[in-house]
PDB file of C-alpha atoms in Angstrom:
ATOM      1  CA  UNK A   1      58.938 122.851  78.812  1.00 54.00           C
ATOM      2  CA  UNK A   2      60.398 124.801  76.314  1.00 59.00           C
ATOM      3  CA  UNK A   3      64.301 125.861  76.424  1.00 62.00           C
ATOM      4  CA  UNK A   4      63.315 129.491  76.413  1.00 69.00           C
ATOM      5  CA  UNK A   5      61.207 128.723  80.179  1.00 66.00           C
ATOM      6  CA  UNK A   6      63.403 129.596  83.063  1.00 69.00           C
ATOM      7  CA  UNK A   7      64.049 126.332  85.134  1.00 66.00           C
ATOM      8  CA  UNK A   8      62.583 126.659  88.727  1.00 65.00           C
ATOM      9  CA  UNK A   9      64.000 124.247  91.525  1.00 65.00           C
ATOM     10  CA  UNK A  10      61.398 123.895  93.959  1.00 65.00           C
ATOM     11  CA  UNK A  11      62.980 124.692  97.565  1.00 63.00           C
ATOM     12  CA  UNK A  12      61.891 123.010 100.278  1.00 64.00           C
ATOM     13  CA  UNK A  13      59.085 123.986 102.521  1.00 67.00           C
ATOM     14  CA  UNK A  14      60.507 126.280 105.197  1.00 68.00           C
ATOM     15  CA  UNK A  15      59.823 125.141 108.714  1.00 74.00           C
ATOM     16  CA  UNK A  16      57.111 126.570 110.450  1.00 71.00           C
ATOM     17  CA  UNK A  17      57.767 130.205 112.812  1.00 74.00           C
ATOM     18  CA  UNK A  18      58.195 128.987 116.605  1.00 75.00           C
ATOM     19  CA  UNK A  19      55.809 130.578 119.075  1.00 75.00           C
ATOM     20  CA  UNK A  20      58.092 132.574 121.185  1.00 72.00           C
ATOM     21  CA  UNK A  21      58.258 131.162 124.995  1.00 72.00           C
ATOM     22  CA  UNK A  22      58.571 133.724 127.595  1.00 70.00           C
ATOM     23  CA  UNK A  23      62.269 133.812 129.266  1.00 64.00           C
ATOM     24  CA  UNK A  24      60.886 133.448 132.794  1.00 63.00           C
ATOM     25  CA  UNK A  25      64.050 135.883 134.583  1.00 55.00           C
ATOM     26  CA  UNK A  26      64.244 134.640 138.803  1.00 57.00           C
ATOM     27  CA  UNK A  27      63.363 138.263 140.068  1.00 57.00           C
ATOM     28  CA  UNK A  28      65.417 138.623 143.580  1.00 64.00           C
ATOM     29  CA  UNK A  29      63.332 140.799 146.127  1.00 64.00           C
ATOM     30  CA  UNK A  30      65.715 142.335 148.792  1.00 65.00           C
ATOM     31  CA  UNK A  31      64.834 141.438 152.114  1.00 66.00           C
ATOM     32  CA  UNK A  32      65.006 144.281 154.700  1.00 58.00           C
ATOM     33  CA  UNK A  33      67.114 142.352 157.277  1.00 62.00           C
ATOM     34  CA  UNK A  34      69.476 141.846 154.619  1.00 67.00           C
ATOM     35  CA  UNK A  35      70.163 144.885 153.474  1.00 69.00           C
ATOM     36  CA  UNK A  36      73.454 146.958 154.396  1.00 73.00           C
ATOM     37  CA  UNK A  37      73.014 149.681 157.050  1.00 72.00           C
ATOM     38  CA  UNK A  38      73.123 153.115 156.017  1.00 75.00           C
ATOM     39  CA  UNK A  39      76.496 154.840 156.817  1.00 75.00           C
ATOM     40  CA  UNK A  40      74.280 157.943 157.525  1.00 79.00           C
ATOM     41  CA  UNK A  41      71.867 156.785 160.310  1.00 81.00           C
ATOM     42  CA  UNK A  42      73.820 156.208 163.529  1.00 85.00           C
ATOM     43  CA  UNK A  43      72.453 153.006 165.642  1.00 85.00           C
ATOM     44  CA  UNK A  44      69.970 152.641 168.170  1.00 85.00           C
ATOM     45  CA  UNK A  45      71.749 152.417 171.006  1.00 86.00           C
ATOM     46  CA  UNK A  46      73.845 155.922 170.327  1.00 89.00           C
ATOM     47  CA  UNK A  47      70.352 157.663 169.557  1.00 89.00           C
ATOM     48  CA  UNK A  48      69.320 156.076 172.930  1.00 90.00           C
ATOM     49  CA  UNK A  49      72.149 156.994 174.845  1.00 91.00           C
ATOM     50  CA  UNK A  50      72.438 160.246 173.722  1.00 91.00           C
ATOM     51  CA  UNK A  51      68.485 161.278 174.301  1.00 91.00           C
ATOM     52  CA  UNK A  52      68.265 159.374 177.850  1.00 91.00           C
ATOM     53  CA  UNK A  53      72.079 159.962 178.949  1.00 89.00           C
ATOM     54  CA  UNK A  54      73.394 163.799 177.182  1.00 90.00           C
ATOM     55  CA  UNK A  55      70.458 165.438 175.975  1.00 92.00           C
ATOM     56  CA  UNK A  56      68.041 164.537 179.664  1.00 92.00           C
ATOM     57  CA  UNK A  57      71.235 165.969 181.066  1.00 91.00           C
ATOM     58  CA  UNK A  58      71.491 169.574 179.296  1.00 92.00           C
ATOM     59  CA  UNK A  59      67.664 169.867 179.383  1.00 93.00           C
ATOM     60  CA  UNK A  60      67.521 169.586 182.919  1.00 92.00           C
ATOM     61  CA  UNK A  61      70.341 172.222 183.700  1.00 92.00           C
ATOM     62  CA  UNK A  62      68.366 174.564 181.242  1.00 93.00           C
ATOM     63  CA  UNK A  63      64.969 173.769 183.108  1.00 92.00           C
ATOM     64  CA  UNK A  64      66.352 174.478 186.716  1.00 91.00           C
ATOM     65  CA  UNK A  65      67.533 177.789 185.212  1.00 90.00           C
ATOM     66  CA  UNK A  66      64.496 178.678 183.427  1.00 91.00           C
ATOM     67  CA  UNK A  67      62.868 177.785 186.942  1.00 89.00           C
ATOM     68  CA  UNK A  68      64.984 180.386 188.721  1.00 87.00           C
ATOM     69  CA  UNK A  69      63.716 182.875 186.418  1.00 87.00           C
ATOM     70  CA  UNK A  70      61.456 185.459 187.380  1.00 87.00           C
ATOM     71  CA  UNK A  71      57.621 186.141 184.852  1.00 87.00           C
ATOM     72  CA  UNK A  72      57.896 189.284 184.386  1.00 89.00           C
ATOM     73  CA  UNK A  73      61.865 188.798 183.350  1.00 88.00           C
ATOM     74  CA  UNK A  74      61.943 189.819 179.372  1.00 91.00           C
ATOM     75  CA  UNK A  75      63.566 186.924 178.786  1.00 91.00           C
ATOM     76  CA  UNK A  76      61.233 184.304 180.436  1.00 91.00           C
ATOM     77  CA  UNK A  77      58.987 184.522 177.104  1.00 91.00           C
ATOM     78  CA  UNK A  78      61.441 183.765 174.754  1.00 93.00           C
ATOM     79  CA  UNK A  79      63.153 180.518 176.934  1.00 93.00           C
ATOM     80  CA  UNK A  80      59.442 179.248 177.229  1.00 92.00           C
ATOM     81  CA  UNK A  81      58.398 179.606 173.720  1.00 94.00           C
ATOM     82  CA  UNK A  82      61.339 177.279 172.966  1.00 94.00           C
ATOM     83  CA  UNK A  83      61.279 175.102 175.415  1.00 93.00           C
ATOM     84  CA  UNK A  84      57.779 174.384 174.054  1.00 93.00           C
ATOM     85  CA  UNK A  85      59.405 174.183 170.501  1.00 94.00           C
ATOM     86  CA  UNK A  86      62.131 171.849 171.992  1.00 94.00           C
ATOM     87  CA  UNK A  87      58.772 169.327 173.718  1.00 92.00           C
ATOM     88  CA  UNK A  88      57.111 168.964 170.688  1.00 92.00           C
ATOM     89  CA  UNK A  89      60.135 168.222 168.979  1.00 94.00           C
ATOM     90  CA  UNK A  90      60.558 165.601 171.477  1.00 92.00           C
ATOM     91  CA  UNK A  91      57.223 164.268 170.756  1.00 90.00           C
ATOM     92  CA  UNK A  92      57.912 164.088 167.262  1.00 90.00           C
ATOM     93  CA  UNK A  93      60.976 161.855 167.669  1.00 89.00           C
ATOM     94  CA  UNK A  94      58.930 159.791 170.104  1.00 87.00           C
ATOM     95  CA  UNK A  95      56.210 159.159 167.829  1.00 85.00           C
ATOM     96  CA  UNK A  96      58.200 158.505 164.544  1.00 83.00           C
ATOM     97  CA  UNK A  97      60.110 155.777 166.860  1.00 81.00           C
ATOM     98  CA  UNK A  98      56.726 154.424 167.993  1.00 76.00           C
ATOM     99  CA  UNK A  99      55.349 153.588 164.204  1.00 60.00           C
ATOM    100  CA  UNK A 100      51.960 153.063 165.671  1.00 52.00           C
ATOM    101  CA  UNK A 101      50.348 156.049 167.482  1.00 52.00           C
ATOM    102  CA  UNK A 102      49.143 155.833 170.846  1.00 54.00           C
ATOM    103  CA  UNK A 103      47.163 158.033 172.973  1.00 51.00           C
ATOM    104  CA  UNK A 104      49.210 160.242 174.536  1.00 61.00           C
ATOM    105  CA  UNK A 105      48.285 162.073 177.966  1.00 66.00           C
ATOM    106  CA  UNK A 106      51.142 164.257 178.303  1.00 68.00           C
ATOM    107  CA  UNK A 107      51.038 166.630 181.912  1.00 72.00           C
ATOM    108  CA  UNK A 108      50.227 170.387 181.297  1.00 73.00           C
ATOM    109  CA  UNK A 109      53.485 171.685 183.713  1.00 77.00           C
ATOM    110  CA  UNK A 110      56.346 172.325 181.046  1.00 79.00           C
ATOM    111  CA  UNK A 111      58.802 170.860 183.330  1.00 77.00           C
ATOM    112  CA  UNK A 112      56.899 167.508 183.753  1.00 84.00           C
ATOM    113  CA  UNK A 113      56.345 167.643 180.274  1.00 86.00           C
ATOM    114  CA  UNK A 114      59.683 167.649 178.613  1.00 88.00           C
ATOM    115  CA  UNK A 115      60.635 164.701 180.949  1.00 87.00           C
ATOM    116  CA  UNK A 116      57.251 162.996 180.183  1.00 86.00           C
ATOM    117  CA  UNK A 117      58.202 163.340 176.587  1.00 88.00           C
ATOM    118  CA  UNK A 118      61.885 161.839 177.047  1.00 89.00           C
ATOM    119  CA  UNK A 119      60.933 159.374 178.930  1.00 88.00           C
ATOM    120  CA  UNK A 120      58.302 158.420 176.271  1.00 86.00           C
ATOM    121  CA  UNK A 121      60.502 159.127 173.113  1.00 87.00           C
ATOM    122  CA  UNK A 122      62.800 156.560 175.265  1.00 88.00           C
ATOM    123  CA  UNK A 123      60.137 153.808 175.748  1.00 86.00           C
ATOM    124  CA  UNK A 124      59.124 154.328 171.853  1.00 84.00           C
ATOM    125  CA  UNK A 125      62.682 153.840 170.962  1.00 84.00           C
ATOM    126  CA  UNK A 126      63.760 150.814 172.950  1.00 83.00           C
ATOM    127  CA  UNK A 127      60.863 149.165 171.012  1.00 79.00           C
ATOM    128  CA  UNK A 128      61.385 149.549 167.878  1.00 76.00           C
ATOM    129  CA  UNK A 129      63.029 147.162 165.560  1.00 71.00           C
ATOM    130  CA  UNK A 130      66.761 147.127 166.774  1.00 68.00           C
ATOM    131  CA  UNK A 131      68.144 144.510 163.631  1.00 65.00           C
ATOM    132  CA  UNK A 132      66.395 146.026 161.354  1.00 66.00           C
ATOM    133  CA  UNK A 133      67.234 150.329 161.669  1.00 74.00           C
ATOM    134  CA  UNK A 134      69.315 151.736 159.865  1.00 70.00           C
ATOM    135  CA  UNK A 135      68.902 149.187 157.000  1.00 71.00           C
ATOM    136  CA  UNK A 136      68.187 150.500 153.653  1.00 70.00           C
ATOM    137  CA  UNK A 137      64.437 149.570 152.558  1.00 65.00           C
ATOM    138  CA  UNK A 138      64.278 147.043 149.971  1.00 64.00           C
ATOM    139  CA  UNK A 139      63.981 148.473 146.223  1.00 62.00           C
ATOM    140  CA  UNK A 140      60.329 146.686 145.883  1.00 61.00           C
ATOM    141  CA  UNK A 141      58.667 149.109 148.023  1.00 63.00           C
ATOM    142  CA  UNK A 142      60.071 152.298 146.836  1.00 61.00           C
ATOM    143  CA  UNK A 143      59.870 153.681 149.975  1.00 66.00           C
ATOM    144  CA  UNK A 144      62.349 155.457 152.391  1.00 70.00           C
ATOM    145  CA  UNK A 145      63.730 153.928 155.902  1.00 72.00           C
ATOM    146  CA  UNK A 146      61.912 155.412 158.381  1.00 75.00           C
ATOM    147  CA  UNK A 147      65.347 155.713 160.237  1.00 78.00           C
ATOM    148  CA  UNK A 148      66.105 158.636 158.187  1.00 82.00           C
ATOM    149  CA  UNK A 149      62.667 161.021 159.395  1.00 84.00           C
ATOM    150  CA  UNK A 150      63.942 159.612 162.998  1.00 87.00           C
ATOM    151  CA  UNK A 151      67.401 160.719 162.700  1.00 89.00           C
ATOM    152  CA  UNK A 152      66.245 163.824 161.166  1.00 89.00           C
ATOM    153  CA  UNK A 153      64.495 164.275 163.908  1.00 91.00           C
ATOM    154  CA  UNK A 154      66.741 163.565 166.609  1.00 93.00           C
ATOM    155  CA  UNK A 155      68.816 166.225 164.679  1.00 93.00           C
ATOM    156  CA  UNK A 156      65.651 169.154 165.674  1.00 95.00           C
ATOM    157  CA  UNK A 157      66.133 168.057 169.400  1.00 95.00           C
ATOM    158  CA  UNK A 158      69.913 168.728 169.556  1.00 95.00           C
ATOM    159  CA  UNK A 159      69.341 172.100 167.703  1.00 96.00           C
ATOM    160  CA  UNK A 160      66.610 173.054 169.894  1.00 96.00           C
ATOM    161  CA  UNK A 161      69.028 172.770 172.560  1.00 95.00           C
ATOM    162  CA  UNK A 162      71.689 174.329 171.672  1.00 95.00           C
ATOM    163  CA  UNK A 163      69.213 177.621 170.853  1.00 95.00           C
ATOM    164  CA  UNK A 164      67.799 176.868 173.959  1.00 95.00           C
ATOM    165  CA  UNK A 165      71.656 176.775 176.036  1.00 94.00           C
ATOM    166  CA  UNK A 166      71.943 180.322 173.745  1.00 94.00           C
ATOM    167  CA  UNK A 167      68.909 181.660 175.509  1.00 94.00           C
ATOM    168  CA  UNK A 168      69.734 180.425 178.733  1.00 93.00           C
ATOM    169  CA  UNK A 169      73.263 181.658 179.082  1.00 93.00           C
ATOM    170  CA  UNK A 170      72.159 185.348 179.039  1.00 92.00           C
ATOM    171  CA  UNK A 171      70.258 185.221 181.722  1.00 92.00           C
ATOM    172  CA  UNK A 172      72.807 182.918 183.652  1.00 90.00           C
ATOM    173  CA  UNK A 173      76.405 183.315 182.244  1.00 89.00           C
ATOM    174  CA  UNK A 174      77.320 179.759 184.708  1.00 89.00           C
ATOM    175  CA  UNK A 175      75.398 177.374 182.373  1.00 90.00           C
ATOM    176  CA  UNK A 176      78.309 176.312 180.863  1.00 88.00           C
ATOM    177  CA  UNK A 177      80.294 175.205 183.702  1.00 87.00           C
ATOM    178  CA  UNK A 178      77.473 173.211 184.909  1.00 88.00           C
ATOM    179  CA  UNK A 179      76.436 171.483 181.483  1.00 87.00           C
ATOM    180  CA  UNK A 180      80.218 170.268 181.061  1.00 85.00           C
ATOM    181  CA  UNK A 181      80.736 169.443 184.753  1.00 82.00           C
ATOM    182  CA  UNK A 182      80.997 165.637 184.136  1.00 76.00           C
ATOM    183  CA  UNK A 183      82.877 165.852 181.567  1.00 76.00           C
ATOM    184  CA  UNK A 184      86.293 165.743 182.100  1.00 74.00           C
ATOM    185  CA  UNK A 185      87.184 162.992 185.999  1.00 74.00           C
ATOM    186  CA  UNK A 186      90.038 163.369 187.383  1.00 72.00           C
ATOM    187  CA  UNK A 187      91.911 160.285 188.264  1.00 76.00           C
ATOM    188  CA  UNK A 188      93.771 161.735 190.898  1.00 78.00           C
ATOM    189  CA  UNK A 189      92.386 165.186 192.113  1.00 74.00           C
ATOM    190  CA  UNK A 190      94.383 168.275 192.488  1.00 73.00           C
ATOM    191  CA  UNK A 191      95.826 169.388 195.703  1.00 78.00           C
ATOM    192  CA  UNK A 192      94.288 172.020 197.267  1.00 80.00           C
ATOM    193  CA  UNK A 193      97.217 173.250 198.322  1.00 82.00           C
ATOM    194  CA  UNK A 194      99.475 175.225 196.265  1.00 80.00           C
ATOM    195  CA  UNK A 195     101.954 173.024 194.243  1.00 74.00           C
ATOM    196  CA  UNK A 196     105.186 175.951 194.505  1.00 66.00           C
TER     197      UNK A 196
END
């Protein structure tokens, strides 16, 4: 070695590269019963009560008016074509309730009908899932609750309805006083004499 050579230290062997192991993260599926209920989508039971209980209620008051009405009356085509619109609306709700479709044998009077169809949106609802609507669907599936399409369509009955109570009161001005009947009792009734 000669004092113009530059000295060289030898450094030691650097270790061998690691093979990189996987992080294995836990991945946490949600699990529909788990899941909060959507502020949104009211429950069961109200969607129940208000198809079987107010909405079977209005309907028939319309019906018994539309009933009264004469055919050639230029109104009777109008209150039919949505009373038609208001049964397959019915149907709809019935069959989003009822995941699985059945076959359906509906009768061909429109009055039997639209209670055929309540009656059978009523059945389809009492048998579906009560823990689990409402509940958001878990992230995994990347799909939406089927309680929103139902509420959705609960929401096309009520308007139905109320274009069909629009209809109805100009041929009978009453309808009012008969849909709300019920709702105000009473505890003690008036006197039917008068008071001063």
């Amino acid at each position: 070695m000669l004092a113009t050579d530059e000295t060289t230290t030898e450094s030691p062997e650097p270790n061998p590269p690691q093979p990189v192991q996987p992080v294995h993260l836990p991945v946490h599926l949600e699990i529909w019963a788990e899941n909060e209920r959507m502020r949104h989508i009211p429950s069961m039971s109200w969607i129940v009560e208000k198809l079987e209980h107010d909405l079977r209620g209005r309907i028939d008051h319309l019906l018994s008016s539309y009933a009264n009405l004469a055919h050639d009356d230029p109104h009777h085509a109008p209150i039919e074509h949505e009373l038609r619109l208001l049964c397959k609306s019915i149907d709809r709700l019935g069959d989003l309730a009822r995941r699985p479709r059945g076959q359906n044998h509906p009768p061909t009077d429109l009055g039997n009908r639209i209670g055929w169809s309540i009656s059978h949106a009523v059945q389809s609802l009492h048998a579906a899932d009560h823990d689990t609507f409402g509940r958001r669907f878990p992230f995994q599936t990347l799909d939406r609750s089927f309680a929103e399409p139902l509420r959705a369509a609960l929401l096309t009955v009520i308007v139905h309805v109320q274009r069909l109570q629009e209809l109805v009161r100009k041929v009978d001005p009453r309808i009012d006083e008969r849909l709300y009947e019920g709702l105000v009792v009473l505890s003690e009734p008036l006197r039917r004499e008068p008071i001063a």
